[in-house]
GROMACS .gro file of C-alpha atoms in nm:
model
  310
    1UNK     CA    1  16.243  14.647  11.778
    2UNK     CA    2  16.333  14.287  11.708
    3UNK     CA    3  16.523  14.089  12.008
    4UNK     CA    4  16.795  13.903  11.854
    5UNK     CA    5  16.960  13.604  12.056
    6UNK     CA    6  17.258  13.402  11.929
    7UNK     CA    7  17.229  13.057  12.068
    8UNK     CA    8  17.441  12.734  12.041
    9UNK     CA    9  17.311  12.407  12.050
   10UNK     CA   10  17.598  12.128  12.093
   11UNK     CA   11  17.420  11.828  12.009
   12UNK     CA   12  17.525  11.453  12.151
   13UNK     CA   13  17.386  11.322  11.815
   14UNK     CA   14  17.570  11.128  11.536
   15UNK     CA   15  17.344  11.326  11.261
   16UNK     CA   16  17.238  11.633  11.145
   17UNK     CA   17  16.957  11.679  10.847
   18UNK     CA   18  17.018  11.951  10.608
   19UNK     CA   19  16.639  11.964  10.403
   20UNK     CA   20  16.651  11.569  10.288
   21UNK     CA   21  17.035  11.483  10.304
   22UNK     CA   22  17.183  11.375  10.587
   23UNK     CA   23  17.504  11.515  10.695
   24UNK     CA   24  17.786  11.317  10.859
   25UNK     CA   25  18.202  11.345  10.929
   26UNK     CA   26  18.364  11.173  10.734
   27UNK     CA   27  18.435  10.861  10.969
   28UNK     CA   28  18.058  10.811  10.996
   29UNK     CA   29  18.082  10.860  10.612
   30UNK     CA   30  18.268  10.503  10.618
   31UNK     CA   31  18.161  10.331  10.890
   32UNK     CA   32  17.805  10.377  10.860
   33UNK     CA   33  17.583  10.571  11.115
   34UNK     CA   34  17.504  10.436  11.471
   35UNK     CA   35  17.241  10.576  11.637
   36UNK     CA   36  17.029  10.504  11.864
   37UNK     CA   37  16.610  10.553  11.863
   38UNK     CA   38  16.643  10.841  12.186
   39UNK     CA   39  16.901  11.029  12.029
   40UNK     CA   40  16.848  11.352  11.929
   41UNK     CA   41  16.841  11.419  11.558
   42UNK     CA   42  16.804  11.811  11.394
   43UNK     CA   43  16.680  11.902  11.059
   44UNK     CA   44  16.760  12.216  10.951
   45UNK     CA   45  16.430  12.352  10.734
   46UNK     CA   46  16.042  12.325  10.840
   47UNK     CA   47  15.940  12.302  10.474
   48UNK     CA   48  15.758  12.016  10.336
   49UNK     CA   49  16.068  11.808  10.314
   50UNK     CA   50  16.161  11.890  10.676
   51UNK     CA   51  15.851  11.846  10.780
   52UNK     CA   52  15.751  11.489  10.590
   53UNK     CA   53  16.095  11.384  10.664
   54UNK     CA   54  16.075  11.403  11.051
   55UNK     CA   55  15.741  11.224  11.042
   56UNK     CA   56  15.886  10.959  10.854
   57UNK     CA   57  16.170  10.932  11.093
   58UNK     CA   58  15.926  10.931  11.396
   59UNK     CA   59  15.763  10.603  11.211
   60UNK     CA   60  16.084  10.455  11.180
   61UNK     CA   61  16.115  10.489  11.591
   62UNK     CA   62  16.306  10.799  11.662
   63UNK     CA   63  16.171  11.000  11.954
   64UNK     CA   64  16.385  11.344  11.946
   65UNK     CA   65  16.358  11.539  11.686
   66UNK     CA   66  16.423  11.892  11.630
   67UNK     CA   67  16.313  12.100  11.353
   68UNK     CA   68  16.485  12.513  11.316
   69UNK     CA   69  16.269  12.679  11.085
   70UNK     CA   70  16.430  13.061  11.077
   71UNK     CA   71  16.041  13.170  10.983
   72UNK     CA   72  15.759  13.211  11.239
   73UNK     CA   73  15.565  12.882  11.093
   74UNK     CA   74  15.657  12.590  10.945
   75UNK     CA   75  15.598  12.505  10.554
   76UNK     CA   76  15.868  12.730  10.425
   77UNK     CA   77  15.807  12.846  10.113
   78UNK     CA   78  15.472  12.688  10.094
   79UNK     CA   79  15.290  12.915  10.303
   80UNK     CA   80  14.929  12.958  10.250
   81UNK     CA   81  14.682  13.258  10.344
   82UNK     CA   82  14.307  13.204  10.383
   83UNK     CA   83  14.116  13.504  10.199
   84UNK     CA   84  13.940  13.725  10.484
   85UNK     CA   85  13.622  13.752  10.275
   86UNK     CA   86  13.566  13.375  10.241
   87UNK     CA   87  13.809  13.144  10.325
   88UNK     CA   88  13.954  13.052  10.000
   89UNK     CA   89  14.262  12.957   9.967
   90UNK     CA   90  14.578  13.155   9.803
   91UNK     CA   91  14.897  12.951   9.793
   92UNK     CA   92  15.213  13.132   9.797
   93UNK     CA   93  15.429  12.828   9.680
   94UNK     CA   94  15.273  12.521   9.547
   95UNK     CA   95  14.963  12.613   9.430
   96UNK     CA   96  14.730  12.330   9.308
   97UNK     CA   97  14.764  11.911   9.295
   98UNK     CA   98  14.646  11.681   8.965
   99UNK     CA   99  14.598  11.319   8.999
  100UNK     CA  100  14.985  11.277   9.005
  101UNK     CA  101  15.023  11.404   9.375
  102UNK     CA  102  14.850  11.097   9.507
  103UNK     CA  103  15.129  11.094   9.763
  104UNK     CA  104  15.005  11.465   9.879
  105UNK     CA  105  14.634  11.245   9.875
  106UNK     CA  106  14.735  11.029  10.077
  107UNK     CA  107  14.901  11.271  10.350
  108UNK     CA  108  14.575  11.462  10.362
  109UNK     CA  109  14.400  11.127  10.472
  110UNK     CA  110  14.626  11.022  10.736
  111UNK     CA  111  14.694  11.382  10.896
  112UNK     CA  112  14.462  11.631  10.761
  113UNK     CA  113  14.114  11.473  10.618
  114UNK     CA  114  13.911  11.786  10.648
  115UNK     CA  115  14.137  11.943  10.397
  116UNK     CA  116  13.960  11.836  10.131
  117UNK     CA  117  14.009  11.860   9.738
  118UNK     CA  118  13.833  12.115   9.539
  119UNK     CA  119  13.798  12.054   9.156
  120UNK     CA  120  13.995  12.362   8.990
  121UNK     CA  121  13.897  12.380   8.637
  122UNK     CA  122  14.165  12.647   8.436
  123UNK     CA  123  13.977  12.613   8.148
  124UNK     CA  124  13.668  12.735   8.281
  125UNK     CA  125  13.632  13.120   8.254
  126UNK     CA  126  13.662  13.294   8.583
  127UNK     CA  127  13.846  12.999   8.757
  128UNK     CA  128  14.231  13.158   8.695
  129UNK     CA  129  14.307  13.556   8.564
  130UNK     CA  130  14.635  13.604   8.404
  131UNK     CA  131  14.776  13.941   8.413
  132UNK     CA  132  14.865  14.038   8.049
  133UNK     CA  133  15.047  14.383   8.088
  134UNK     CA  134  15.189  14.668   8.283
  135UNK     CA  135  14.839  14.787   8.308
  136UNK     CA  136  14.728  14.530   8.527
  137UNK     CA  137  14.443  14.453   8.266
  138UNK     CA  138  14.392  14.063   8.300
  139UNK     CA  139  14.163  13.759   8.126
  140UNK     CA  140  14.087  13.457   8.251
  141UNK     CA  141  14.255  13.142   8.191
  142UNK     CA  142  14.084  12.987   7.868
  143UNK     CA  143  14.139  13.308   7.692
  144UNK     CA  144  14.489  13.371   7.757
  145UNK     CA  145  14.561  12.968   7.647
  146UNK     CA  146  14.364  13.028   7.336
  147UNK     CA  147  14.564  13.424   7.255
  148UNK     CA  148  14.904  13.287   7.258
  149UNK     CA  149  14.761  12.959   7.076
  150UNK     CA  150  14.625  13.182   6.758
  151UNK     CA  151  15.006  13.406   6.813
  152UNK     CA  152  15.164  13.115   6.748
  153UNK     CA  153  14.995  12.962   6.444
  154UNK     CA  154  14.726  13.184   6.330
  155UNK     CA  155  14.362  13.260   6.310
  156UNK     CA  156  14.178  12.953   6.257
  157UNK     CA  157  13.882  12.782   6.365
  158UNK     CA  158  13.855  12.620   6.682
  159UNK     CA  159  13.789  12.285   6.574
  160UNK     CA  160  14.139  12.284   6.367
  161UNK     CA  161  14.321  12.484   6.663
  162UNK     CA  162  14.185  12.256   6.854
  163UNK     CA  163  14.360  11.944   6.690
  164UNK     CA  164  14.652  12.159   6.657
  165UNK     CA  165  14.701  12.136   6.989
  166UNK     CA  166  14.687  11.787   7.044
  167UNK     CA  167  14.908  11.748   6.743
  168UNK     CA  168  15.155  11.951   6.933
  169UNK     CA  169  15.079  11.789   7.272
  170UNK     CA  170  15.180  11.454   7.090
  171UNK     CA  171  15.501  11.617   6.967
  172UNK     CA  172  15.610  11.714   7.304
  173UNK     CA  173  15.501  11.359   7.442
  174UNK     CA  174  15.769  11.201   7.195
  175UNK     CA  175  16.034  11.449   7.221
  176UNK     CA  176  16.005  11.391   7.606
  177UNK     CA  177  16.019  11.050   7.585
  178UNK     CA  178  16.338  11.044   7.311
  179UNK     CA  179  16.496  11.242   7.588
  180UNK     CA  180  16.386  11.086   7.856
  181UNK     CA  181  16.244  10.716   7.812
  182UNK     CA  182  15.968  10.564   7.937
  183UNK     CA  183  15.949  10.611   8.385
  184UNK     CA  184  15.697  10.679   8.628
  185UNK     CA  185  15.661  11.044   8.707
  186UNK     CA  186  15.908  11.140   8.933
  187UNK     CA  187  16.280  11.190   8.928
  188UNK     CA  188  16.355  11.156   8.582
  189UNK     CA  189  16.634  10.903   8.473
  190UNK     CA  190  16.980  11.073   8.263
  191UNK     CA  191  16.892  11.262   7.946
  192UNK     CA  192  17.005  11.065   7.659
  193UNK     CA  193  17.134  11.398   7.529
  194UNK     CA  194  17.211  11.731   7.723
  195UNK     CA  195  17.281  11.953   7.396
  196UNK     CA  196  16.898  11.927   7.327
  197UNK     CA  197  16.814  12.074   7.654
  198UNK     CA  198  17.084  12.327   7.688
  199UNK     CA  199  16.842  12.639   7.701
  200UNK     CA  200  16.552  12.780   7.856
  201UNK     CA  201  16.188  12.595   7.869
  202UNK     CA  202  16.025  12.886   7.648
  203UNK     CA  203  16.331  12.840   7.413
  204UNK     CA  204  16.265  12.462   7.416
  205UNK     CA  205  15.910  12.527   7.301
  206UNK     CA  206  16.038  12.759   7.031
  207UNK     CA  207  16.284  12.535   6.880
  208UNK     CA  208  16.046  12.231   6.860
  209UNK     CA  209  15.798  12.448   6.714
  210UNK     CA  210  15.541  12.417   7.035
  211UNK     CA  211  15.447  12.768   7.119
  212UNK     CA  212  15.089  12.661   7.070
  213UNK     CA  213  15.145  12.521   7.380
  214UNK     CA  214  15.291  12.845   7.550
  215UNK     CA  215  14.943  12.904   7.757
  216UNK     CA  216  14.927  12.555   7.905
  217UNK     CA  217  15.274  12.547   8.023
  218UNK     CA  218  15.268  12.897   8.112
  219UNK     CA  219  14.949  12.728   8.358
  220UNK     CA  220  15.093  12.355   8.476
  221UNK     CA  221  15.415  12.478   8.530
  222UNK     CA  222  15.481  12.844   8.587
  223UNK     CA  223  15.172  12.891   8.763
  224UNK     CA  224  15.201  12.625   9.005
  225UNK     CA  225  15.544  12.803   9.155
  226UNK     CA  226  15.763  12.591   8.954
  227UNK     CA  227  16.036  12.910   8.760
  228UNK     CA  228  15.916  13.133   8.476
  229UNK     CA  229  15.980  12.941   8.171
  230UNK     CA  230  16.190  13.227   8.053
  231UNK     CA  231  16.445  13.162   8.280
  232UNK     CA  232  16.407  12.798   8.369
  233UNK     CA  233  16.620  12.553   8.253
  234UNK     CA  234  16.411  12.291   7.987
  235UNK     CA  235  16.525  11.994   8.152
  236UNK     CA  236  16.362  12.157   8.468
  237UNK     CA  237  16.025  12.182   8.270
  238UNK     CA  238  16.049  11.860   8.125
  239UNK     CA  239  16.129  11.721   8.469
  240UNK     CA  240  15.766  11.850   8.595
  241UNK     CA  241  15.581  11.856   8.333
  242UNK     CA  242  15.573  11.486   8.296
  243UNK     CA  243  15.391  11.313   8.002
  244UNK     CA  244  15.135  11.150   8.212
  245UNK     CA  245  15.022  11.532   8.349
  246UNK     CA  246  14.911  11.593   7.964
  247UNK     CA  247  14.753  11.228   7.921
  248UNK     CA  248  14.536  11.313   8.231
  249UNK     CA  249  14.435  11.634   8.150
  250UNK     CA  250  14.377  11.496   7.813
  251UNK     CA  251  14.135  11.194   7.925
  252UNK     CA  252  13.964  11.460   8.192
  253UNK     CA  253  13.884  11.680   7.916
  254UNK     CA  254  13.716  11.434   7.695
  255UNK     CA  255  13.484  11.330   8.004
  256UNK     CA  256  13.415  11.692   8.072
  257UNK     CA  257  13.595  11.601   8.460
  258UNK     CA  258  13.802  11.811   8.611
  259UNK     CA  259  14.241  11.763   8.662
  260UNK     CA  260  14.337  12.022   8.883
  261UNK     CA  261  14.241  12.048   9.259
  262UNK     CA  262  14.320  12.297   9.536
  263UNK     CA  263  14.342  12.208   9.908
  264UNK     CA  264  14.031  12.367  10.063
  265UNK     CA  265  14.238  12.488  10.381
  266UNK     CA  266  14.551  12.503  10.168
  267UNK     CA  267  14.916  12.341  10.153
  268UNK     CA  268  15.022  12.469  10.458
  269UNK     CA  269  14.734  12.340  10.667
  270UNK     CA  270  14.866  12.008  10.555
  271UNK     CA  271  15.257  12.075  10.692
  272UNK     CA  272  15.097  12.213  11.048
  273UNK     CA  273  14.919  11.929  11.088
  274UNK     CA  274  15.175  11.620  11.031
  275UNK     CA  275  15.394  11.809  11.299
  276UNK     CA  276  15.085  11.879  11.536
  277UNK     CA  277  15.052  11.436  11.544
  278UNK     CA  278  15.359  11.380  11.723
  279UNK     CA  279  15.409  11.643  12.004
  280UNK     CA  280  15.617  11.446  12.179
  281UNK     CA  281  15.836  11.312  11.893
  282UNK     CA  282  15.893  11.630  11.742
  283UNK     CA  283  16.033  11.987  11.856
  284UNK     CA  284  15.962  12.243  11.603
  285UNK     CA  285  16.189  12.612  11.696
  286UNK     CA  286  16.055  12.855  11.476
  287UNK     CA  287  16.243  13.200  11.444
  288UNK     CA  288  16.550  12.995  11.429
  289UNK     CA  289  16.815  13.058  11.182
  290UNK     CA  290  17.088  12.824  11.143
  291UNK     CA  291  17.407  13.030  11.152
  292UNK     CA  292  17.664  12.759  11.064
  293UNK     CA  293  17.715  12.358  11.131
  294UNK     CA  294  18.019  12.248  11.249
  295UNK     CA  295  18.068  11.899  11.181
  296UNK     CA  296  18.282  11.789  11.478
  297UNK     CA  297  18.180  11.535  11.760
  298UNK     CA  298  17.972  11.633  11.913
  299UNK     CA  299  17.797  11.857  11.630
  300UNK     CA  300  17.793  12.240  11.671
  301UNK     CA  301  17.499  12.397  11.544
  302UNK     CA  302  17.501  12.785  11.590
  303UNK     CA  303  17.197  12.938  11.529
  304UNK     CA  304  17.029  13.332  11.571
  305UNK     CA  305  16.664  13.342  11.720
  306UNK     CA  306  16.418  13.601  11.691
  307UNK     CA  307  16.158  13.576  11.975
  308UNK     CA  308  15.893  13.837  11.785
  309UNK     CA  309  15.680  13.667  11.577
  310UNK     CA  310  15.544  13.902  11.292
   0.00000   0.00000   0.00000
């Protein structure tokens, strides 16, 4: 039986942190926000963003920080488990880095360096299964790429499927950038026309004639936790599946290197550890779910804790 406890935390602090976003009154909206480094500041979410934000916050001088997470950990949604049998990783949310996360590198070496990077090669057989059917019946990653590559244009050899494919990578490198421009990967700037991305990322593929491609972004993007492409909006696809991701797994290829790593302790491992740095700094309540914010002065933060941890 689960002991519920409604709780109510009236904070003497000019700021409260929903995720990334800072949330103020309106006056301090205006005015700007005055605060100073012992006062107590809340974010609302122990997920990656929570969690790198307080860190960030704790560099900046702040000593009192509180982060509700209404789960029993922090990390959120990107919650790892360790495989009983040997260790291996299984991520629940993001899944895998390339050579584009070098911010994610570069956590690991200031707060978790014994999480190191393990070379995660889809195209090698074995490496990734894909489950093809009700039946459960699955193949591994290179085969499932290569199915949908021949459903989409045919049998052929695999030297001219082959350049198919780069054709069609090209293709979706210059629609990309038509839509896009030119910009470092990352939040992308305005589309430069919203009518050709009003549909779903499959449907995006379909109308520009790159279901070759289907496999591979059913891999870099689907796979890694990102939306099914069915359903995902194509700006959303375009968004992550930057230019640059296909240019590196392009120039990988060729050397016979690998582009895709997993975290040998996993994701979460990282998340535990930037809070575990600053015990002092930071106050992480787990089992705390954040009812409602009232945005008077003092804020009103009502919350509902759950004591049992699962």
């Amino acid at each position: 039986m689960m002991s519920l406890l409604d709780r109510i935390f009236i904070l003497s602090v000019a700021v409260v942190l929903f995720a990334l976003a800072p949330v103020a009154t309106a006056q301090e909206r205006n005015g700007g926000i005055n605060m100073g480094r012992n006062d107590r500041i809340v974010i609302v979410g122990g997920g990656p963003a929570g969690v790198h934000y307080a860190t960030l916050l704790v560099k900046k001088g702040f000593t009192n920080i509180t982060i509700l997470e209404q789960s029993h950990e922090v990390g959120g949604k990107s919650k790892t488990v360790l495989d009983p049998q040997g260790g291996y990783p299984h991520e629940l949310g993001t899944c895998y880095a390339t050579a584009l996360y070098q911010p994610v590198f570069d956590l690991l070496k200031e707060y978790d360096p014994t999480n190191t990077l393990i070379p995660f090669i889809p195209t090698v057989k074995g490496h990734t299964w894909v489950n093809r059917d009700a039946n459960q019946s699955v193949v591994d990653y290179n085969r499932y790429a290569l199915q949908l590559a021949v459903q989409a244009v045919g049998p052929s050899p695999l030297p001219k499927l082959m350049a198919t494919v780069d054709a069609a990578f090209a293709s979706y490198i210059s629609l990309h950038t038509s839509i896009l421009g030119v910009y470092d990967y990352g939040l992308p700037p305005r589309p430069s026309n919203w009518t050709r991305l009003n549909m779903t990322g499959f449907e995006f593929l379909k109308q520009n004639k790159l279901l070759v491609l289907e496999g591979f972004f059913r891999f870099v993007f689907q796979q890694q936790g990102y939306g099914s492409l069915d359903e995902s909006p194509a700006f959303y696809m375009l968004w992550w599946v930057h230019p640059d991701t296909i240019r590196q797994k392009q120039a990988a290829d060729s050397k016979g290197q690998p582009w895709v790593y997993v975290l040998s302790k996993g994701y979460q491992s990282l998340w535990k550890a930037m809070v575990d740095k600053y015990p002092s700094q930071i106050d992480v309540r787990v089992n705390t779910k954040v009812i409602q914010i009232t945005r008077t002065n003092p804020i009103v933060i009502t919350v509902q804790t759950n004591n049992v941890v699962p």
